[in-house]
Amino acid sequence: MKEQIFSEHAPCPTVPYSQGIKFGDFIFVSGQDGYQSNGSLKGNTVAEQTDAALTNIKNILREKGADLEDIVHMTCHLSELTESNVHEFNRVYESFFKSIEVKPTRITVGSQLLGVKVEITAIASMV
């Protein structure tokens, strides 16, 4: 049975989706972008928005007792897939996963995003 996850420490959905779903031993986190829990966009850089997105993911996972080390896969979207943006993204991304021995699998793609530079989804395992 699927269970909806909601964190007050991540942006409240403004359209019909769940921040996250726990299904069995897995947690699926919806795309998180540069918006913070107070509804404001965190800066205008890839780095600032990556930090906000990963913080949102961490906060949603914590609602069910999970954390970043439980993530098995991430899909990362950048509004402009350039070498400099990927470098900036990776610098912040690495800071979140530096102490985690087994990093999640990941894909990073260029996407048409509305008003943000970054959006990240995550799948975590509670096993």
mmCIF file of C-alpha atoms in Angstrom, residues 43-89:
data_model
loop_
_atom_site.group_PDB
_atom_site.id
_atom_site.type_symbol
_atom_site.label_atom_id
_atom_site.label_comp_id
_atom_site.label_asym_id
_atom_site.label_seq_id
_atom_site.Cartn_x
_atom_site.Cartn_y
_atom_site.Cartn_z
ATOM 1 C CA GLY A 43 18.918 32.371 -5.592
ATOM 2 C CA ASN A 44 19.366 32.374 -9.311
ATOM 3 C CA THR A 45 22.389 30.108 -9.701
ATOM 4 C CA VAL A 46 22.633 26.389 -10.388
ATOM 5 C CA ALA A 47 24.592 26.001 -7.144
ATOM 6 C CA GLU A 48 21.992 27.732 -4.948
ATOM 7 C CA GLN A 49 19.095 25.857 -6.519
ATOM 8 C CA THR A 50 20.917 22.511 -6.320
ATOM 9 C CA ASP A 51 21.468 23.125 -2.611
ATOM 10 C CA ALA A 52 17.755 23.867 -2.105
ATOM 11 C CA ALA A 53 16.624 20.822 -4.116
ATOM 12 C CA LEU A 54 18.901 18.409 -2.244
ATOM 13 C CA THR A 55 17.923 19.921 1.114
ATOM 14 C CA ASN A 56 14.251 19.422 0.196
ATOM 15 C CA ILE A 57 14.921 15.784 -0.729
ATOM 16 C CA LYS A 58 16.762 15.206 2.543
ATOM 17 C CA ASN A 59 13.873 16.722 4.523
ATOM 18 C CA ILE A 60 11.235 14.647 2.729
ATOM 19 C CA LEU A 61 13.214 11.430 3.294
ATOM 20 C CA ARG A 62 13.611 12.231 6.998
ATOM 21 C CA GLU A 63 9.824 12.226 7.406
ATOM 22 C CA LYS A 64 10.036 8.417 7.084
ATOM 23 C CA GLY A 65 13.334 7.913 8.896
ATOM 24 C CA ALA A 66 15.462 7.788 5.741
ATOM 25 C CA ASP A 67 18.370 9.978 4.684
ATOM 26 C CA LEU A 68 20.628 10.663 1.717
ATOM 27 C CA GLU A 69 22.619 7.437 2.224
ATOM 28 C CA ASP A 70 19.399 5.494 1.536
ATOM 29 C CA ILE A 71 19.063 6.922 -1.989
ATOM 30 C CA VAL A 72 19.657 4.326 -4.701
ATOM 31 C CA HIS A 73 18.884 6.441 -7.786
ATOM 32 C CA MET A 74 18.540 10.096 -8.736
ATOM 33 C CA THR A 75 17.402 11.809 -11.904
ATOM 34 C CA CYS A 76 18.798 15.324 -12.211
ATOM 35 C CA HIS A 77 17.454 17.910 -14.638
ATOM 36 C CA LEU A 78 19.305 21.094 -15.594
ATOM 37 C CA SER A 79 17.577 23.805 -17.605
ATOM 38 C CA GLU A 80 20.795 24.378 -19.541
ATOM 39 C CA LEU A 81 23.068 21.386 -19.931
ATOM 40 C CA THR A 82 26.395 23.157 -20.321
ATOM 41 C CA GLU A 83 29.825 22.162 -19.067
ATOM 42 C CA SER A 84 29.918 25.048 -16.581
ATOM 43 C CA ASN A 85 26.418 24.295 -15.231
ATOM 44 C CA VAL A 86 27.231 20.601 -14.835
ATOM 45 C CA HIS A 87 30.455 21.513 -13.021
ATOM 46 C CA GLU A 88 28.577 23.900 -10.698
ATOM 47 C CA PHE A 89 25.872 21.272 -10.102
#
